[in-house]
Structure formats: structure tokens, C-alpha cells
Amino acid sequence: MPPHDPTATIPRPEPATAALPTFTGYRNLLGLVRQLSSLGGCSQPIRLEGQRTEIDAFTGENLRELKSKELPAGHLLVRYGNRRTTRCPSCAELYRQDTYQLIAAGLRGGKNIPEQVATHPRVFATLTAPSYGPVHGRQVNGSARCRCGRTHAKGDPRLGTPLDPERYDYSGAVLWNAHVPALWARFMLHLRRTIAAAAGVPQRLLSRVARVSYAKVAEYQQRGLIHFHAVIRLDGPAGSYSPPPAWATPELLADAVRIAATRADIDGPKINGRTRSFTFGKEIDTRIIRSTAFQGGTTITEGKVAGYVAKYATKGTEAATGTLDHRLKRITDLWFESIPEHAARMIRTAWSLGARDDLKHLNLRKWAHMLGFRGHFSTKTRAYSTTLGALRAARAAWHRRHTPPPSPTTLVLAHWAYDGTGLTPDLERLATLINGGPTRAEAVAAGA
């Protein structure tokens, strides 16, 4: 081996300067870094133009003035606040964390919810959609073959797509999504009836002895159909602040959930001479929530439930089916979108059904990009726990405590106008470098 030469220069690859963002056009780079850092990683901030002026109410003197055009980025930037990962990973993560706190507070207390709720009967339920035709699928362990004769790998784009698209009931699938919020309301009606019957109490008097509260999220399956994950809790008449009656057991609640899910049904429209009706699918999963670890796969912990539910709160159709995260103005716009054919057919079906006078109340064209679903992705009863608004108000109050307020004698005049959403590619990359996370495109690709 030749002797080492200490004077030799180690060859280094040339940096790919063409691919790196340049910020030479910004005069105040340090101020730009500060402004982007204040967004907390938001990659799609709302751009505002205008100004804010603080005036001494007694002397009329201008104490402080802020103009958007004089800011380092040329705009006032505020967080986007969208829950979708495809829109902004940072804002979606904040929404997920808030949802986690909301769910967890209803399971173990905190956020002005008493800790005694941890002793109330609690069930984690998953209610799925019925079948509208056979689709490509796989078992959890991936060992069983699909009906097509193959074993699909995880992430196979064929998963969830119909085996025979021409015979798949697309109208039924879209109308299921459109009616599933009403079906959930019918399920809750049957749940209260079932609990009252099991307790030997008239339904109209159930609220005097017990109260049912819940928090749920809607998730798209790969086949494009909604199913629900819900935490359902049985309280005393005053909600979380009162213990449930002695007859209210976790087993009673779990049985009542299963019975109510099988009984819930609603009538739908008449399509092609066939009157539709909608029920939940046969796969109804109810698990009693314990404060301990998994026991034989039948019980689950509070923390795991809260994390599981919160994970799905930031996902929309685009996460499961690869479809759109924005509305369509015209159906012809679909030609310019790169989405799977299964999702495209559901969108076209929703658009076509939306033209019917007897379905106008469903607003199917407005919600075609959601495959017909027009409900909220996360909902809860008032008594379950705190609210997202309360969590955000507490966060805003914390920021106000750490921001010097204007003097009581100061008059604040402000005018801001919306100028757009998002950053230029170089500013988005700089914001990503500042916060150490992936870009929006990288986050979407990682979650695909």
C-alpha cells in the first residue's frame, strides 16, 4: 500500500448549485428567516397585504406602523390552518395534536374534564360500509390471496379497486357516502333506545339517569367509502361530571353498540326503478377501552385510542384513494387531474347524480371531490370533552401573555386584504430548512 500523503487534497463532489434555492433577491435575509420561523413550519401560509397603525389616542401621534410591503417576504404571513396533510403537513400535525388532546381528555380527564371519566364505561367502535361489489384486497398479514388469484403487496395501487368496474355499483357507493351522516344519527337514536331497553328505563327518561357521549372521525377506505372510528362513553345524567348508574357496564355498552349498528337503516332515493336503503356493513368492531395494556387483543388503552383516532382526523379522500383535495368547478377539469380511474369514476358518478332534481338536497356536485361525502371529518357531543375552539383559544391566550399588549390609550387601526396562499418554491424550501421538516411534496409522497 502506498504511504499516505498528508498534502494530498481529498476530491469532493461539486455541489448541485442549480438545484439549490437562491435568496439573493431578498434584502433582509435575517428578517426573512425570523418571519418564516414565526409560522411554525407552515408551508402554505395565507398572504395578506395592508397595514396596521398604532396611534396615541390623546396626542394623535403614530406610535408604530406595520406595512406588508415593507416586511421581508413582502406580505404579512399567517398560518394556513388546514387539516389536510396534502395542503400543509405542519398545520395538519397541529390539528392532529389538538384532536388527540380532545379525544384523550374524554378518556382520562384533563382540559376541564374530571379524571373520573376514566372509570366510566367506554367503547371504541368501528362501523364500516357495506359491499357495492368485490374489490381487490388483502388480509392484515398479507398471507391470503385476493379473489383475483394474486397476493397483493401493501401499497399495491389495485387495492380497493373493483374486480369488475363495469358491474361495480358506483351509484350505490356515492349515495352511501352522501347518506352516511344521517345513518350515524339513526345509529345514535337506536343506541339510546337499546341502552334504555337494557336498563328497563323508558327512552324518554334515559337522560335522567344516563347520558351517551361520543367523539368520532370519518375515514375513507381504499375503495373510497366512508367508515367511522368512534369513542363512545356512558355517563351519569350530568355527563362527565356524574358517575353512571350501577347497571351501566362496559359490556352492556359494547352489546348496545353492536345491536344499534345492525338495526340502523335509512331510506334513500329511487334510482333506475330501485329504491335504495342504507345500512352499515357486517364488519362491526367494538372494543372495550381499559386503562391497561392490550389483553388478548380484545381491549385497548386510552392513549392508543386517542392516537389512532387523531391520526385519521387529518386524512381525506386523497390519502386513501389518491383523489382530489379541492372542489371541481366543471367536470371537464377532471381531465387535467392525475388520479386513479376508480376515484375518477366515483367523481363522475357523483357529478352525474348531482344533476337529478330529486337529489339536489345532497349537493353531490359540490362534494364530488369528496366522493359524495358532505359531513364533518371529526365530530363529538358537547358533553364528551373540551372543544377544538377552546384548545385554540388557550393557545392564543398563551401567545398573548408572551406578547406585550398595546397601551390602553393606544388606538389600533388595521386593514388587511387576502392576496393569496402559499410561498414561492425557494421560500417554501427555506421555511423547510428552518424548521427541519420535509417539504409539502415530500410529506405527501411519504404518506402515500
Coordinates of C-alpha atoms in Angstrom, one line a residue:
M1 CA 0.0 0.0 0.0
P2 CA 1.5 3.4 -0.9
P3 CA 2.3 5.7 2.0
H4 CA -0.3 8.3 3.0
D5 CA 0.5 11.8 1.6
P6 CA -0.7 14.4 4.2
T7 CA -0.5 17.1 1.5
A8 CA -2.9 15.3 -0.9
T9 CA -6.3 17.0 -1.4
I10 CA -9.4 14.9 -1.0
P11 CA -11.6 15.2 -4.0
R12 CA -15.1 16.5 -3.2
P13 CA -18.1 16.4 -5.5
E14 CA -19.2 19.7 -6.9
P15 CA -22.4 21.0 -5.2
A16 CA -25.5 20.9 -7.3
T17 CA -26.0 24.7 -7.2
A18 CA -28.6 24.7 -9.8
A19 CA -31.0 22.7 -7.6
L20 CA -30.4 24.9 -4.5
P21 CA -32.7 27.9 -3.8
T22 CA -31.2 31.3 -4.0
F23 CA -32.3 34.2 -1.8
T24 CA -30.1 37.0 -3.3
G25 CA -33.3 38.9 -4.3
Y26 CA -34.3 39.4 -0.6
R27 CA -32.6 42.4 1.0
N28 CA -33.3 41.4 4.7
L29 CA -32.4 37.7 4.8
L30 CA -32.2 37.6 8.6
G31 CA -35.6 39.2 8.9
L32 CA -36.9 36.8 6.3
V33 CA -35.7 33.9 8.5
R34 CA -37.5 35.4 11.5
Q35 CA -40.7 35.9 9.6
L36 CA -40.8 32.3 8.3
S37 CA -39.8 30.9 11.7
S38 CA -42.9 32.6 13.3
L39 CA -45.1 30.3 11.0
G40 CA -44.1 27.2 12.9
G41 CA -43.4 25.2 9.8
C42 CA -46.5 26.2 7.8
S43 CA -45.6 25.7 4.1
Q44 CA -48.9 27.2 2.7
P45 CA -49.4 30.4 4.7
I46 CA -52.1 32.9 3.8
R47 CA -50.6 36.1 2.3
L48 CA -52.1 39.4 3.4
E49 CA -51.5 42.9 2.2
G50 CA -52.3 46.0 4.1
Q51 CA -51.1 47.8 7.2
R52 CA -51.5 48.2 10.9
T53 CA -51.1 51.5 12.7
E54 CA -51.0 52.2 16.5
I55 CA -51.9 55.8 17.4
D56 CA -51.8 57.6 20.7
A57 CA -55.5 58.3 21.4
F58 CA -54.7 61.6 23.3
T59 CA -51.9 63.1 21.1
G60 CA -52.7 61.6 17.7
E61 CA -49.1 60.6 17.4
N62 CA -48.2 57.5 15.3
L63 CA -46.5 55.1 17.7
R64 CA -45.9 52.2 15.4
E65 CA -46.7 51.3 11.9
L66 CA -46.5 48.0 10.1
K67 CA -46.9 47.7 6.3
S68 CA -47.0 44.5 4.5
K69 CA -44.9 45.6 1.6
E70 CA -42.1 46.5 4.0
L71 CA -41.9 43.1 5.6
P72 CA -39.1 40.8 4.5
A73 CA -41.4 38.5 2.5
G74 CA -43.4 41.4 1.0
H75 CA -46.6 40.2 2.8
L76 CA -48.0 39.5 6.2
L77 CA -47.9 35.7 6.6
V78 CA -50.3 33.8 8.8
R79 CA -50.8 30.1 9.3
Y80 CA -53.0 28.3 6.8
G81 CA -54.8 26.2 9.4
N82 CA -55.9 23.4 7.0
R83 CA -56.3 19.9 8.5
R84 CA -55.2 18.1 5.3
T85 CA -51.7 16.7 5.1
T86 CA -51.6 17.3 1.4
R87 CA -52.2 21.0 1.9
C88 CA -49.8 21.7 4.8
P89 CA -48.1 19.0 6.9
S90 CA -47.4 21.4 9.7
C91 CA -51.0 22.6 10.1
A92 CA -52.2 19.1 9.8
E93 CA -49.9 17.9 12.5
L94 CA -51.2 20.7 14.8
Y95 CA -54.8 19.7 14.0
R96 CA -53.8 16.1 14.8
Q97 CA -52.3 17.0 18.1
D98 CA -55.4 19.1 19.1
T99 CA -57.6 16.2 18.1
Y100 CA -55.5 13.8 20.2
Q101 CA -55.9 16.1 23.2
L102 CA -59.7 16.4 22.6
I103 CA -60.1 12.6 22.5
A104 CA -57.7 11.9 25.4
A105 CA -59.5 14.4 27.6
G106 CA -62.7 12.5 27.1
L107 CA -61.0 9.2 28.1
R108 CA -58.9 10.1 31.1
G109 CA -59.8 13.7 32.0
G110 CA -57.9 17.0 31.8
K111 CA -58.7 20.2 29.9
N112 CA -61.5 20.9 32.4
I113 CA -62.8 17.4 32.2
P114 CA -62.8 15.4 35.6
E115 CA -60.5 12.5 35.8
Q116 CA -63.4 10.2 36.9
V117 CA -64.4 9.7 33.3
A118 CA -61.6 7.1 33.2
T119 CA -63.9 4.9 35.3
H120 CA -67.0 5.3 33.1
P121 CA -67.9 2.6 30.5
R122 CA -66.1 3.3 27.2
V123 CA -66.1 1.5 23.9
F124 CA -64.0 2.0 20.8
A125 CA -66.2 1.2 17.8
T126 CA -65.5 0.9 14.0
L127 CA -68.5 1.0 11.7
T128 CA -67.8 0.2 8.1
A129 CA -69.7 0.4 4.8
P130 CA -71.4 -2.5 3.0
S131 CA -70.2 -4.0 -0.2
Y132 CA -71.1 -2.5 -3.5
G133 CA -69.1 -5.1 -5.5
P134 CA -66.0 -7.2 -5.0
V135 CA -62.7 -5.3 -4.8
H136 CA -59.0 -6.2 -4.7
G137 CA -57.9 -6.8 -1.1
R138 CA -55.5 -8.4 1.3
Q139 CA -55.6 -9.8 4.8
V140 CA -53.7 -7.9 7.5
N141 CA -50.9 -10.4 7.4
G142 CA -50.9 -10.4 3.6
S143 CA -51.0 -14.2 3.5
A144 CA -54.4 -14.7 1.9
R145 CA -54.9 -14.4 -1.8
C146 CA -57.2 -11.9 -3.3
R147 CA -60.2 -13.0 -5.3
C148 CA -58.3 -12.2 -8.4
G149 CA -55.9 -15.1 -7.6
R150 CA -52.9 -12.9 -6.5
T151 CA -51.5 -11.8 -3.2
H152 CA -51.3 -8.0 -3.3
A153 CA -48.4 -6.3 -1.6
K154 CA -49.0 -3.4 0.8
G155 CA -49.3 -0.2 -1.3
D156 CA -50.4 -2.0 -4.4
P157 CA -52.5 0.6 -6.4
R158 CA -55.0 -2.1 -7.3
L159 CA -56.1 -2.5 -3.6
G160 CA -59.6 -1.2 -3.2
T161 CA -60.4 -1.1 -6.9
P162 CA -63.3 -3.2 -8.3
L163 CA -62.5 -6.6 -9.8
D164 CA -65.1 -5.8 -12.5
P165 CA -65.6 -2.0 -12.8
E166 CA -68.4 -2.4 -15.2
R167 CA -70.5 -4.3 -12.7
Y168 CA -69.5 -2.3 -9.6
D169 CA -72.4 -0.3 -8.1
Y170 CA -70.8 3.2 -8.3
S171 CA -74.2 4.9 -7.7
G172 CA -74.7 3.0 -4.5
A173 CA -71.2 3.8 -3.3
V174 CA -71.6 7.5 -3.9
L175 CA -75.0 7.6 -2.3
W176 CA -73.8 5.7 0.7
N177 CA -71.2 8.4 1.3
A178 CA -73.9 11.1 0.9
H179 CA -76.2 9.4 3.4
V180 CA -73.8 8.1 6.0
P181 CA -74.1 11.3 8.2
A182 CA -77.8 10.6 8.5
L183 CA -77.1 6.9 9.1
W184 CA -74.9 7.8 12.0
A185 CA -77.7 9.9 13.5
R186 CA -80.0 7.0 13.2
F187 CA -77.5 4.7 14.8
M188 CA -77.3 7.0 17.8
L189 CA -81.1 7.0 18.1
H190 CA -81.1 3.2 18.2
L191 CA -78.2 3.2 20.6
R192 CA -80.1 5.2 23.2
R193 CA -83.2 3.0 22.6
T194 CA -81.1 -0.1 23.1
I195 CA -79.5 1.2 26.3
A196 CA -82.8 2.3 27.7
A197 CA -84.4 -1.1 27.0
A198 CA -81.5 -3.0 28.6
A199 CA -81.8 -0.8 31.7
G200 CA -85.6 -1.2 31.9
V201 CA -86.0 2.6 31.5
P202 CA -88.3 4.4 29.1
Q203 CA -86.3 6.0 26.4
R204 CA -87.8 9.5 27.2
L205 CA -86.5 9.1 30.7
L206 CA -83.0 7.8 29.9
S207 CA -81.4 11.3 30.1
R208 CA -82.5 11.5 33.7
V209 CA -80.3 8.5 34.7
A210 CA -77.6 8.2 32.0
R211 CA -76.1 10.1 29.0
V212 CA -74.4 8.8 25.9
S213 CA -71.5 10.9 24.6
Y214 CA -69.1 10.3 21.8
A215 CA -66.3 11.6 19.6
K216 CA -65.8 10.2 16.1
V217 CA -63.8 10.6 12.9
A218 CA -64.6 9.6 9.4
E219 CA -62.0 7.8 7.3
Y220 CA -62.0 6.8 3.7
Q221 CA -61.3 3.1 3.0
Q222 CA -59.2 2.3 -0.1
R223 CA -62.4 1.6 -2.0
G224 CA -63.5 5.2 -1.5
L225 CA -66.2 4.5 1.1
I226 CA -66.5 6.2 4.5
H227 CA -66.3 4.3 7.7
F228 CA -66.3 5.7 11.3
H229 CA -64.0 5.3 14.2
A230 CA -65.8 6.4 17.4
V231 CA -65.1 6.6 21.2
I232 CA -68.5 6.1 22.9
R233 CA -68.9 6.7 26.6
L234 CA -71.7 6.2 29.1
D235 CA -72.0 8.8 31.8
G236 CA -74.4 9.8 34.5
P237 CA -77.2 12.4 33.9
A238 CA -74.8 15.3 34.3
G239 CA -72.4 13.9 31.7
S240 CA -68.7 13.6 32.6
Y241 CA -69.3 15.2 36.0
S242 CA -71.5 12.4 37.3
P243 CA -70.9 8.6 37.6
P244 CA -73.1 6.3 35.6
P245 CA -75.7 4.1 37.3
A246 CA -74.7 0.7 38.6
W247 CA -76.3 -1.1 35.7
A248 CA -74.1 0.8 33.2
T249 CA -71.3 -1.6 32.5
P250 CA -68.7 -1.6 29.6
E251 CA -70.2 -4.9 28.4
L252 CA -73.7 -3.5 28.3
L253 CA -72.4 -0.5 26.2
A254 CA -70.5 -2.8 23.8
D255 CA -73.5 -5.0 23.3
A256 CA -75.8 -2.0 22.7
V257 CA -73.4 -0.5 20.1
R258 CA -73.4 -3.8 18.1
I259 CA -77.2 -4.1 18.3
A260 CA -77.8 -0.5 17.3
A261 CA -75.3 -0.7 14.4
T262 CA -77.2 -3.7 12.9
R263 CA -80.6 -2.0 13.4
A264 CA -79.7 1.4 12.0
D265 CA -81.0 2.0 8.4
I266 CA -82.3 4.9 6.4
D267 CA -84.3 5.1 3.1
G268 CA -82.6 6.5 0.1
P269 CA -83.8 7.7 -3.3
K270 CA -85.2 5.6 -6.1
I271 CA -82.6 5.1 -8.8
N272 CA -83.5 3.2 -12.1
G273 CA -86.6 1.8 -10.6
R274 CA -84.8 0.6 -7.4
T275 CA -85.4 2.2 -4.0
R276 CA -82.2 2.5 -2.1
S277 CA -81.7 1.9 1.6
F278 CA -78.5 2.2 3.5
T279 CA -77.1 0.2 6.5
F280 CA -73.7 -0.3 8.0
G281 CA -71.6 -3.2 6.8
K282 CA -71.3 -6.6 8.5
E283 CA -67.8 -5.8 9.9
I284 CA -68.7 -4.0 13.1
D285 CA -65.8 -3.9 15.6
T286 CA -66.5 -2.9 19.3
R287 CA -63.7 -3.0 21.8
I288 CA -63.9 -2.1 25.5
I289 CA -61.3 0.5 26.4
R290 CA -59.3 -0.3 29.5
S291 CA -56.6 1.7 31.3
T292 CA -54.2 -1.2 31.0
A293 CA -52.3 -2.7 28.1
F294 CA -53.7 -5.0 25.4
Q295 CA -55.3 -8.1 26.8
G296 CA -55.7 -10.9 24.3
G297 CA -56.4 -8.4 21.5
T298 CA -59.9 -7.6 23.0
T299 CA -59.2 -4.4 24.9
I300 CA -57.2 -1.3 24.1
T301 CA -55.7 1.5 26.0
E302 CA -56.7 5.2 26.2
G303 CA -53.5 6.5 24.7
K304 CA -53.7 4.2 21.7
V305 CA -57.3 5.0 21.0
A306 CA -56.6 8.8 21.1
G307 CA -53.6 8.4 18.8
Y308 CA -55.5 6.1 16.4
V309 CA -58.5 8.4 16.1
A310 CA -56.4 11.6 15.8
K311 CA -54.3 10.0 13.0
Y312 CA -57.3 9.8 10.7
A313 CA -58.5 13.3 11.5
T314 CA -56.0 14.8 9.1
K315 CA -56.7 12.5 6.2
G316 CA -59.2 13.0 3.4
T317 CA -60.1 11.2 0.1
E318 CA -56.7 12.0 -1.3
A319 CA -54.9 10.0 1.4
A320 CA -56.7 6.7 0.8
T321 CA -57.9 6.8 -2.8
G322 CA -55.4 9.2 -4.4
T323 CA -58.2 11.6 -5.4
L324 CA -58.7 15.4 -5.1
D325 CA -58.3 17.7 -2.1
H326 CA -60.2 20.5 -3.8
R327 CA -63.5 21.1 -5.4
L328 CA -64.2 20.9 -9.1
K329 CA -65.8 23.8 -10.9
R330 CA -66.5 21.8 -14.1
I331 CA -66.4 18.1 -14.6
T332 CA -64.1 18.7 -17.6
D333 CA -61.5 19.8 -15.1
L334 CA -61.1 16.2 -14.2
W335 CA -59.2 15.6 -17.4
F336 CA -56.4 17.7 -16.1
E337 CA -56.1 15.8 -12.8
S338 CA -53.8 12.8 -12.3
I339 CA -56.0 10.5 -10.2
P340 CA -56.8 6.7 -10.3
E341 CA -59.6 5.6 -12.6
H342 CA -61.7 4.2 -9.7
A343 CA -61.7 7.6 -7.9
A344 CA -62.4 9.3 -11.2
R345 CA -65.4 7.1 -11.9
M346 CA -66.8 7.9 -8.4
I347 CA -66.4 11.6 -9.1
R348 CA -68.1 11.4 -12.4
T349 CA -70.9 9.3 -10.9
A350 CA -71.4 12.0 -8.2
W351 CA -71.4 14.7 -10.8
S352 CA -74.0 12.8 -12.9
L353 CA -76.3 12.1 -9.9
G354 CA -76.0 15.7 -8.9
A355 CA -77.9 16.8 -11.9
R356 CA -81.1 15.0 -10.7
D357 CA -83.8 17.2 -9.2
D358 CA -84.7 14.7 -6.6
L359 CA -81.0 14.6 -5.3
K360 CA -80.4 18.4 -5.3
H361 CA -80.5 18.4 -1.5
L362 CA -77.4 16.2 -1.4
N363 CA -75.2 18.8 -3.2
L364 CA -73.4 16.0 -5.0
R365 CA -71.6 18.2 -7.5
K366 CA -70.3 20.4 -4.7
W367 CA -69.0 17.3 -2.9
A368 CA -68.0 15.3 -5.9
H369 CA -64.3 15.6 -5.0
M370 CA -65.2 14.0 -1.6
L371 CA -66.9 11.1 -3.5
G372 CA -70.3 12.4 -2.2
F373 CA -69.5 12.7 1.5
R374 CA -70.6 16.0 2.9
G375 CA -70.2 15.5 6.6
H376 CA -67.5 16.7 9.1
F377 CA -64.5 14.5 9.4
S378 CA -64.4 14.9 13.2
T379 CA -67.4 15.5 15.4
K380 CA -68.4 15.0 19.1
T381 CA -71.2 15.5 21.5
R382 CA -71.0 18.6 23.7
A383 CA -70.6 16.6 26.9
Y384 CA -67.7 14.4 25.7
S385 CA -64.8 16.7 26.3
T386 CA -63.3 20.1 25.5
T387 CA -63.5 21.6 22.0
L388 CA -61.0 22.5 19.4
G389 CA -62.1 26.1 19.8
A390 CA -61.2 26.0 23.5
L391 CA -57.8 24.5 22.8
R392 CA -57.1 27.2 20.1
A393 CA -58.3 29.9 22.5
A394 CA -55.9 28.6 25.2
R395 CA -53.0 28.6 22.7
A396 CA -53.9 32.2 21.6
A397 CA -54.1 33.3 25.2
W398 CA -50.6 31.8 25.9
H399 CA -49.2 33.8 22.9
R400 CA -50.8 37.0 24.1
R401 CA -49.3 36.5 27.6
H402 CA -45.9 36.4 25.9
T403 CA -46.5 39.3 23.6
P404 CA -46.5 42.9 25.0
P405 CA -50.0 44.3 24.6
P406 CA -50.6 47.8 23.4
S407 CA -51.3 50.5 26.0
P408 CA -54.9 51.0 26.9
T409 CA -54.6 54.5 25.5
T410 CA -53.4 53.2 22.1
L411 CA -55.8 53.2 19.2
V412 CA -55.1 50.4 16.7
L413 CA -56.2 50.8 13.1
A414 CA -55.7 47.8 10.8
H415 CA -56.7 46.8 7.3
W416 CA -55.7 43.5 5.8
A417 CA -56.7 42.0 2.4
Y418 CA -56.3 38.5 1.2
D419 CA -53.6 38.3 -1.5
G420 CA -53.2 34.5 -2.0
T421 CA -52.0 31.3 -0.4
G422 CA -48.6 29.7 -0.3
L423 CA -44.9 30.5 -0.7
T424 CA -42.7 30.7 -3.7
P425 CA -40.7 27.4 -4.1
D426 CA -37.5 29.0 -2.8
L427 CA -39.2 30.4 0.3
E428 CA -41.0 27.1 0.9
R429 CA -37.7 25.4 0.8
L430 CA -36.1 28.0 3.2
A431 CA -39.1 27.5 5.6
T432 CA -38.5 23.8 5.5
L433 CA -34.8 24.2 6.2
I434 CA -35.5 26.5 9.1
N435 CA -38.0 24.0 10.7
G436 CA -36.1 20.8 9.8
G437 CA -39.1 19.0 8.3
P438 CA -40.0 17.7 4.9
T439 CA -41.4 19.9 2.1
R440 CA -45.1 19.6 1.4
A441 CA -44.4 17.4 -1.7
E442 CA -42.1 15.2 0.3
A443 CA -44.6 14.8 3.1
V444 CA -47.4 13.9 0.7
A445 CA -45.1 11.4 -1.1
A446 CA -44.1 9.8 2.3
G447 CA -47.7 9.4 3.3
A448 CA -48.8 7.9 0.0

